[in-house]
PDB file of C-alpha atoms in Angstrom:
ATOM      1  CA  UNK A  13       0.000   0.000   0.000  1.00 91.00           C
ATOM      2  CA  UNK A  14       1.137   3.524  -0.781  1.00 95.00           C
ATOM      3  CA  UNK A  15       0.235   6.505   0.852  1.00 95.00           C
ATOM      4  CA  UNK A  16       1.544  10.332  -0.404  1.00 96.00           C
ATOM      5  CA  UNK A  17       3.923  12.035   1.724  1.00 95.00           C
ATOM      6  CA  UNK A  18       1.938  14.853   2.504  1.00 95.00           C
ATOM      7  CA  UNK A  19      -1.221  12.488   4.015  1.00 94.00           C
ATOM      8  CA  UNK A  20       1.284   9.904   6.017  1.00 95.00           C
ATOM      9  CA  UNK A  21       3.523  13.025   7.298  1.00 95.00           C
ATOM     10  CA  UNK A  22      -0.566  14.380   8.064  1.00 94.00           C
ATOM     11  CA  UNK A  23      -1.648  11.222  10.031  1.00 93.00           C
ATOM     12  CA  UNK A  24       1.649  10.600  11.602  1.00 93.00           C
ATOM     13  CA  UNK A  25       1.937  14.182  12.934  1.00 93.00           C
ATOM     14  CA  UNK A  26      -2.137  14.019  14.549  1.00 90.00           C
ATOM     15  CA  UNK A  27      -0.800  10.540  15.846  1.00 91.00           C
ATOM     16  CA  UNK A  28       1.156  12.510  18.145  1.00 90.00           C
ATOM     17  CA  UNK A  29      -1.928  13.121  20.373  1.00 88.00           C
ATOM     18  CA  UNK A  30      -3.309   9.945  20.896  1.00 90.00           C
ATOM     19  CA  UNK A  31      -1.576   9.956  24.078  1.00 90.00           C
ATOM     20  CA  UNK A  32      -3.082  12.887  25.173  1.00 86.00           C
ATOM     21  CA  UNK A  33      -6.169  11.600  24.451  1.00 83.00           C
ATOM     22  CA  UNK A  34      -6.097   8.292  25.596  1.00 86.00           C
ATOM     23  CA  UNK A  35      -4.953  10.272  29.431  1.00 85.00           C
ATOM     24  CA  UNK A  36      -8.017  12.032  29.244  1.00 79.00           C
ATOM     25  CA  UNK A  37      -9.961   8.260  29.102  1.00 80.00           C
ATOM     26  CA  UNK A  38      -8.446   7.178  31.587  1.00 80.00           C
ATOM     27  CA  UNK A  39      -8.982   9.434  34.184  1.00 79.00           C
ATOM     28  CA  UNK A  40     -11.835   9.446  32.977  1.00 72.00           C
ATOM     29  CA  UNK A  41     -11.772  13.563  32.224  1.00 71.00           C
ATOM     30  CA  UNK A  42     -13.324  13.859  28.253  1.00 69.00           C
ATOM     31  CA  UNK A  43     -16.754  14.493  28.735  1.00 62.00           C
ATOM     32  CA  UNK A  44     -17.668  13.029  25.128  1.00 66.00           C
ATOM     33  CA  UNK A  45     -19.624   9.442  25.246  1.00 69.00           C
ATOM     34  CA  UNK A  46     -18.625   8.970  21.487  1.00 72.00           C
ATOM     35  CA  UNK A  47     -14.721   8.879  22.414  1.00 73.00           C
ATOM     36  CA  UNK A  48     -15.822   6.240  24.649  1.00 75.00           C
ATOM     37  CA  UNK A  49     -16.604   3.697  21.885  1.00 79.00           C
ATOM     38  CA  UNK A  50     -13.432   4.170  20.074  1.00 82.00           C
ATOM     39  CA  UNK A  51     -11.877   3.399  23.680  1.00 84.00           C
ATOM     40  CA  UNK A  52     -10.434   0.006  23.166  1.00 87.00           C
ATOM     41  CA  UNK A  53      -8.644   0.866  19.364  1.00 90.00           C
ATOM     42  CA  UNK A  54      -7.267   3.992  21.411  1.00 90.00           C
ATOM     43  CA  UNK A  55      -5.558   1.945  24.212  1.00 90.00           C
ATOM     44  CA  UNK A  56      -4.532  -0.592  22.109  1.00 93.00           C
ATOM     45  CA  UNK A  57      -3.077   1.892  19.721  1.00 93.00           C
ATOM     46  CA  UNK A  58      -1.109   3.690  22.434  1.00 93.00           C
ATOM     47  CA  UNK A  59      -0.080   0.883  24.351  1.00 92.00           C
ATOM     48  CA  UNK A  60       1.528  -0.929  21.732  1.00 94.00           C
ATOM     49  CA  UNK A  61       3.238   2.342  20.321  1.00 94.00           C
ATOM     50  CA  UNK A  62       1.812   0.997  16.743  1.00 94.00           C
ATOM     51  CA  UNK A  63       1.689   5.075  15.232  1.00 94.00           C
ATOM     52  CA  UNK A  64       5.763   4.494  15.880  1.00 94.00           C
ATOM     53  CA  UNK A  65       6.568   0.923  14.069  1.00 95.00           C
ATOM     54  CA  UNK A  66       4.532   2.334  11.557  1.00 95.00           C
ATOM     55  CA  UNK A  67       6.961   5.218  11.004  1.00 94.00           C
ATOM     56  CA  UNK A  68       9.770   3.254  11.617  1.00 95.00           C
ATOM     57  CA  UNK A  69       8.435   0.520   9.074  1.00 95.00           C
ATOM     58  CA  UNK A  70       7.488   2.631   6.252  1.00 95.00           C
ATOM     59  CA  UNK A  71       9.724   2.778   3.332  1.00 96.00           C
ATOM     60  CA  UNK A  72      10.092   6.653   1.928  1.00 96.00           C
ATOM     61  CA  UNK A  73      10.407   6.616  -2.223  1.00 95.00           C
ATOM     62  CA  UNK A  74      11.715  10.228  -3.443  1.00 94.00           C
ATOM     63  CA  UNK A  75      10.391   9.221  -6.797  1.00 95.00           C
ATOM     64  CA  UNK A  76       6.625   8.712  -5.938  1.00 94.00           C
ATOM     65  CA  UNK A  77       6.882  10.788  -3.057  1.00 96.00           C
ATOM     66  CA  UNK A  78       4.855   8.476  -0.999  1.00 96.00           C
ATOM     67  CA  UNK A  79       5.317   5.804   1.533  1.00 96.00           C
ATOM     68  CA  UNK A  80       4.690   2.144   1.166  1.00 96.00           C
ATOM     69  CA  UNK A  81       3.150   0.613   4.473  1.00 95.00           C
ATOM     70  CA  UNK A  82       3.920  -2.815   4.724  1.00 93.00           C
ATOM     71  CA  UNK A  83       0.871  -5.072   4.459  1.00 94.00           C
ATOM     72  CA  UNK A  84       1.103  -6.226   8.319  1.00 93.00           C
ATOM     73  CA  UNK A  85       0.696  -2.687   9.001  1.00 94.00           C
ATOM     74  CA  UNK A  86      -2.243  -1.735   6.692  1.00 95.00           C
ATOM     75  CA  UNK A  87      -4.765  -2.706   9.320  1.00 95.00           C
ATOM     76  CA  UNK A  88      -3.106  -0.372  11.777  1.00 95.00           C
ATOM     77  CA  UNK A  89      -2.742   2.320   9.681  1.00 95.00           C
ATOM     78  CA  UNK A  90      -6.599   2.179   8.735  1.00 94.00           C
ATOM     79  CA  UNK A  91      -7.494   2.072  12.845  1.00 94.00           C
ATOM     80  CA  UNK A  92      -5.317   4.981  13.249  1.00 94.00           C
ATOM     81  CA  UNK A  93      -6.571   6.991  10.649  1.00 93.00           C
ATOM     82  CA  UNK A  94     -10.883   6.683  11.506  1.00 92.00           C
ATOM     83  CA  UNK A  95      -9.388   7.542  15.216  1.00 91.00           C
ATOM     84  CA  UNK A  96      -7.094  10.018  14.900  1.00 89.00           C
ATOM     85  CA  UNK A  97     -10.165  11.803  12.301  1.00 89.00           C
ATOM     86  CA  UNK A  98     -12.750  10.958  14.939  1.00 85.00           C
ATOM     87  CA  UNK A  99     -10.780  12.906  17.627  1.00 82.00           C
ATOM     88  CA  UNK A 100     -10.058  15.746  14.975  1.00 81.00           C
ATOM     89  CA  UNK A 101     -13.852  16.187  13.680  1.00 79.00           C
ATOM     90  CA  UNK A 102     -14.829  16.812  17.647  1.00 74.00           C
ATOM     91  CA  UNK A 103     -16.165  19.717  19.189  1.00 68.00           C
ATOM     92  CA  UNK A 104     -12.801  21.255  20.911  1.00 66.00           C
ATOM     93  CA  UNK A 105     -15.217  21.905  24.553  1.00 63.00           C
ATOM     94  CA  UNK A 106     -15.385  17.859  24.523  1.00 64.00           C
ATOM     95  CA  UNK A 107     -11.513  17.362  24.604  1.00 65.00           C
ATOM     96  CA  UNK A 108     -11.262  19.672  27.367  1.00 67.00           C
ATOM     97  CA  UNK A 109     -10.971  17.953  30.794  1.00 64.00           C
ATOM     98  CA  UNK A 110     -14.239  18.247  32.592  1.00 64.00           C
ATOM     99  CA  UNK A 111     -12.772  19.650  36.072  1.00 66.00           C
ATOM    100  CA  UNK A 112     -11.531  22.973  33.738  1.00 64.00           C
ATOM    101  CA  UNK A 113     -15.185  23.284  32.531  1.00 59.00           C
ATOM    102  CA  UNK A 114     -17.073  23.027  35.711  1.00 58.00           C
ATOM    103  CA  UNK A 115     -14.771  25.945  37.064  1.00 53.00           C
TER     104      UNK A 115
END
């Protein structure tokens, strides 16, 4: 699978927060019941540190300019993406802690 430079270097920079995010789960601070049901892929995600063999896999071609992801990781890759575009598409006041917003 190939992906262009400019939507892997995309995905792999909003990767970057999933940790963030996946703190806010568990102490149970995001006051969003949809971030809930992406809960498991998040934790699984962060706790293997898949967004980072991904990167490290990923063969660059200056040619194409794109990446090829190696097949194991395709699956990953897919997970990471419909997360890392749920947490992007929410409202901002749902990734805010909920002890800043009862203040």
């Amino acid at each position: 699978m190939r992906v262009k430079k400019n939507d892997f270097d995309k995905l792999m920079y909003q990767a970057k927060y999933l940790s963030y995010y996946y703190s806010l789960l568990v102490n149970d601070q995001l006051s969003s019941d949809e971030a809930k049901a992406n809960e498991q892929t998040l934790v699984f995600l962060v706790e293997n540190e898949i967004a980072r063999q991904i990167r490290k896999r990923a063969k660059y071609s200056k040619l194409l300019r794109s990446y090829r992801i190696a097949p194991a990781d395709e699956a990953y890759l897919a997970q990471i993406t419909r997360v890392t575009d749920f947490f992007a598409h929410l409202e901002a006041d749902k990734l805010i802690p909920k002890n800043y917003l009862d203040n």
